[in-house]
Tab-separated table of C-alpha atoms in Angstrom:
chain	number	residue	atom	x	y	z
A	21	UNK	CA	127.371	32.624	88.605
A	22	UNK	CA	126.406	34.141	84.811
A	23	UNK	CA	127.368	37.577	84.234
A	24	UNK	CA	129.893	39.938	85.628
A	25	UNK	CA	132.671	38.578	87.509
A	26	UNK	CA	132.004	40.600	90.941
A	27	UNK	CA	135.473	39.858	92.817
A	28	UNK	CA	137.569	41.018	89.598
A	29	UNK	CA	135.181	44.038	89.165
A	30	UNK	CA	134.985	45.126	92.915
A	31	UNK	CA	138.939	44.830	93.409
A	32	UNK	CA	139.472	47.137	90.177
A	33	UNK	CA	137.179	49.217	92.025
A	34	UNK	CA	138.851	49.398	95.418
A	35	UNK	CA	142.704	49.286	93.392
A	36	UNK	CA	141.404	52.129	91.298
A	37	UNK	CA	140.749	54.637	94.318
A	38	UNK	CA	143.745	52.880	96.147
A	39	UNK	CA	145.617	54.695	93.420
A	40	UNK	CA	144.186	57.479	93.992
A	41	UNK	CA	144.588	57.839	98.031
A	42	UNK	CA	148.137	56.627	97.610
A	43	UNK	CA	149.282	59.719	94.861
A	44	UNK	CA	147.350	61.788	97.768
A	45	UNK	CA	149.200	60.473	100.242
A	46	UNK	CA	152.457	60.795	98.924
A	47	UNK	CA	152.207	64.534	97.627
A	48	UNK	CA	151.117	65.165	101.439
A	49	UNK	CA	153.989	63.293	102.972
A	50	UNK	CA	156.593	64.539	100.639
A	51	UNK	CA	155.399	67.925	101.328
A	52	UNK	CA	155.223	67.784	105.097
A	53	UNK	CA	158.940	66.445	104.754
A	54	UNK	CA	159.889	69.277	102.774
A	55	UNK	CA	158.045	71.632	105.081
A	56	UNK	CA	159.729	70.296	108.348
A	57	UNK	CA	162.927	70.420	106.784
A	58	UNK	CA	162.397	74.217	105.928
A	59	UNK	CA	161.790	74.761	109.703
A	60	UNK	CA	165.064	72.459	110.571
A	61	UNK	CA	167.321	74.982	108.462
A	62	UNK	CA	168.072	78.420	108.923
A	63	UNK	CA	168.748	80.189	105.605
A	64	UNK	CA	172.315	80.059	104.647
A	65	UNK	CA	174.520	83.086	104.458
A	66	UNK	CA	174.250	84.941	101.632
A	67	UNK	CA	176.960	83.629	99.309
A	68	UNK	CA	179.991	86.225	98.428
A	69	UNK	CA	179.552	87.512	95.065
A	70	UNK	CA	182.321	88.730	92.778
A	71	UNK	CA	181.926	92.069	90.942
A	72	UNK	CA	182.592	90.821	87.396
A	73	UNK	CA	179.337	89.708	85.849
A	74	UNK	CA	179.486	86.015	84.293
A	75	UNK	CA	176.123	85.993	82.248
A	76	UNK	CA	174.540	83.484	84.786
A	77	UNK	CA	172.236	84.078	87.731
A	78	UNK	CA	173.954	83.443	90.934
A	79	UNK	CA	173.374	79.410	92.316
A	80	UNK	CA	171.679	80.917	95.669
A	81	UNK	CA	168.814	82.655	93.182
A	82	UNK	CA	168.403	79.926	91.070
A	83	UNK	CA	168.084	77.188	94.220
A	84	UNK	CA	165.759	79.174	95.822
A	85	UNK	CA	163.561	79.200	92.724
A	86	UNK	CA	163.784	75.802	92.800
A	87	UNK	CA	162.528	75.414	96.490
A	88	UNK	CA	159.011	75.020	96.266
A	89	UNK	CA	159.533	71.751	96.372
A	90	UNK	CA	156.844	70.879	93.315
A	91	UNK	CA	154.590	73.615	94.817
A	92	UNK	CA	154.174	72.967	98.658
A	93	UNK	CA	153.781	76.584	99.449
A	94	UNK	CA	151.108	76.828	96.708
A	95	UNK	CA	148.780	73.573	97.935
A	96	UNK	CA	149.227	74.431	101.407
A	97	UNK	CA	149.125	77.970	101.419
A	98	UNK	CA	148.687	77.018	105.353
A	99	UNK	CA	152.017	75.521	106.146
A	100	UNK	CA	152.754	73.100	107.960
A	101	UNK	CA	149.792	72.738	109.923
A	102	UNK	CA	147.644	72.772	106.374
A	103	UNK	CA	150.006	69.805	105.633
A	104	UNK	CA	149.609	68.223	108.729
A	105	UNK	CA	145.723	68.038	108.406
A	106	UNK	CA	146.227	66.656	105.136
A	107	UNK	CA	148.495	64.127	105.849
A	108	UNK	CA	146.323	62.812	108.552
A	109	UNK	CA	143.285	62.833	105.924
A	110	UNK	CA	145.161	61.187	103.272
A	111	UNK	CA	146.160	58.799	105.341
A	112	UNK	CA	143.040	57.778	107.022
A	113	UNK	CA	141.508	57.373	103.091
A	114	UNK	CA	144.582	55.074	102.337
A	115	UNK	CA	143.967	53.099	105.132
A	116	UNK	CA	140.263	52.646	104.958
A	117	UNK	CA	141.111	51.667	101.251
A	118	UNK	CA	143.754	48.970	101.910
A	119	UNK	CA	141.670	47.754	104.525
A	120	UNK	CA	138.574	47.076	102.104
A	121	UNK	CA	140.939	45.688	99.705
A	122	UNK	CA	142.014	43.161	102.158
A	123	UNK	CA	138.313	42.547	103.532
A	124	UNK	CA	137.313	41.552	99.147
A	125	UNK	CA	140.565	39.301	99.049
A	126	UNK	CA	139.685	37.516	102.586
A	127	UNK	CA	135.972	37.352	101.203
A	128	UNK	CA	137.517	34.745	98.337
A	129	UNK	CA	138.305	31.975	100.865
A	130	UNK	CA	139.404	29.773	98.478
A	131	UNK	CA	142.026	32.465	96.913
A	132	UNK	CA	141.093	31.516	93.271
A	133	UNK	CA	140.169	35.263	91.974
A	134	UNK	CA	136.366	34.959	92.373
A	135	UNK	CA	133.160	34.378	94.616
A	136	UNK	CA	131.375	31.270	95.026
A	137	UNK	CA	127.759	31.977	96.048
A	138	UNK	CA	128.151	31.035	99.463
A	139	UNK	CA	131.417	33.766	99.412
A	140	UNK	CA	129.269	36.144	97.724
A	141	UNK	CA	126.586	35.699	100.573
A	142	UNK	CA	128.943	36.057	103.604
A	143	UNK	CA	130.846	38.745	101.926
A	144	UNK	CA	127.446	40.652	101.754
A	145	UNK	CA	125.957	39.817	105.143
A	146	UNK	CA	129.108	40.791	106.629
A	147	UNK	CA	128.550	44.561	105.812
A	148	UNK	CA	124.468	44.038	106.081
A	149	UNK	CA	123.805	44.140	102.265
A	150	UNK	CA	121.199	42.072	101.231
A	151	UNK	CA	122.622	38.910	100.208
A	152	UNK	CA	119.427	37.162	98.505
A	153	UNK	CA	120.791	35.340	94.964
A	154	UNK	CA	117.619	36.493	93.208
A	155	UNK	CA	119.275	40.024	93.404
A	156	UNK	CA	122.243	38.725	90.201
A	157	UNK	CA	125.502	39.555	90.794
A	158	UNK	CA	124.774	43.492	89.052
A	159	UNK	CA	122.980	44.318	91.896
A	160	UNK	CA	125.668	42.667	94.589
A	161	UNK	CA	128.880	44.592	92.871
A	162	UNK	CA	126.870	47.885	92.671
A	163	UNK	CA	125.540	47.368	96.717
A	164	UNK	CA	129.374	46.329	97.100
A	165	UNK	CA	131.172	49.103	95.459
A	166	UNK	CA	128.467	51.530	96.956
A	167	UNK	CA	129.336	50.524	100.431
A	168	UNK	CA	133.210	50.836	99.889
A	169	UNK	CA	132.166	54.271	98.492
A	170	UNK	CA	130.259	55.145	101.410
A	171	UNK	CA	132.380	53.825	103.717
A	172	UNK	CA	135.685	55.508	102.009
A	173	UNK	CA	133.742	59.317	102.029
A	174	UNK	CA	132.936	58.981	105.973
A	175	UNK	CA	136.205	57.161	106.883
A	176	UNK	CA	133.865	54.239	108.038
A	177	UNK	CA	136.669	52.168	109.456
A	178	UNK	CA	134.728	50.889	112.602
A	179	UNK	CA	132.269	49.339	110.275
A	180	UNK	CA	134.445	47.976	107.833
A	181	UNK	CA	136.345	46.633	111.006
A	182	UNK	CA	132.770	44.886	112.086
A	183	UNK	CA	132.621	43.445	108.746
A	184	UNK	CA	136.231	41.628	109.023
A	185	UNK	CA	135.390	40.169	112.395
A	186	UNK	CA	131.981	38.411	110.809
A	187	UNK	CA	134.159	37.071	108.119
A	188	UNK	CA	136.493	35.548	111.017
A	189	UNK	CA	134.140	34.659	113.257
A	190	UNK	CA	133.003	32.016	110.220
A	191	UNK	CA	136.649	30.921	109.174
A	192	UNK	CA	137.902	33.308	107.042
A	193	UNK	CA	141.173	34.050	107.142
A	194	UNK	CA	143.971	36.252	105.590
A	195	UNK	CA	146.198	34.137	103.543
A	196	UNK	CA	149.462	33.686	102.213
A	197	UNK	CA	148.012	34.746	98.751
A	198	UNK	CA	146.358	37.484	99.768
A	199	UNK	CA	149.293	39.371	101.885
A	200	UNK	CA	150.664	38.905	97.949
A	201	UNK	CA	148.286	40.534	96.342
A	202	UNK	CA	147.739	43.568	98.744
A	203	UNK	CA	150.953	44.026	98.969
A	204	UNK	CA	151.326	44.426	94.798
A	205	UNK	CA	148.976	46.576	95.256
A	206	UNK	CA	150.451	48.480	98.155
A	207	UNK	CA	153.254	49.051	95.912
């Protein structure tokens, strides 16, 4: 195929917003974490303080300055319910994500980086894109990334699922190589 390498360009695609959904993911779990553990502990005593005056602020004042935990309270104004939403969101776009990424790697059955036509075709008739070569490989990446797009904004999994199963039900297969490379990108 002439022109734009469409496996290369629709994984940077998919890695880029896998970046995305994973920074989401982990602000969301690190906050419900901190949240929970603010329910788990009751507020220490108030520590004893000595009437000569040292100059500093006393450690309780400064640690609960310090507690936000890089502004929980402020992005979820709504506790831990807020956070709980949130997590459950963030999660469901990280999965969706990981899943496509796996679907494009699977779609390269010969794991060398790119799409034959005949991968190109399946990989497209698998999500009902129209597949015809006359179309140039333009037109396939932007009806690919456009469907992972699509897919990502209504949490499409059922579809995307769909997809994988026509891809198996013709031989394809996830591979040694590609449990590599999702999991790099995982990382």
């Amino acid at each position: 195929m002439n022109g734009i390498d469409v496996f290369a360009q629709l994984t940077q695609h998919i890695k880029r917003q896998a970046d995305t959904d994973k920074q989401a993911f982990a602000v969301a779990s690190q906050c419900m974490t901190w949240f929970y553990h603010q329910l788990r502990h009751k507020p220490a005593p108030p520590a004893v303080q000595h009437i000569a005056w040292n100059g500093r602020w006393p450690q309780a004042i400064a640690e609960s300055q310090g507690d936000d935990a890089a502004g929980c309270r402020t992005k979820y104004p709504g506790g831990i319910d807020a956070v709980r939403t949130d997590f459950q969101r963030t999660q469901a776009f990280l999965s969706l994500t990981l899943t496509f990424y796996e679907f494009a790697l699977v779609g390269d059955g010969d794991d060398n980086s790119s799409y034959s036509a005949r991968e190109l075709h399946d990989i497209l008739a698998a999500l009902n894109l129209a597949a015809e070569p006359s179309l140039g490989p333009d037109v396939h990446l932007q009806s690919l990334t456009a469907q992972f797009d699509s897919l990502h904004e209504t949490r499409g999994m059922e579809a995307l699922m769909t997809g994988m199963g026509k891809l198996y039900d013709q031989g394809y297969r996830v591979t040694t190589a590609d449990k590599a490379h999702l999991n790099r990108v995982m990382e």
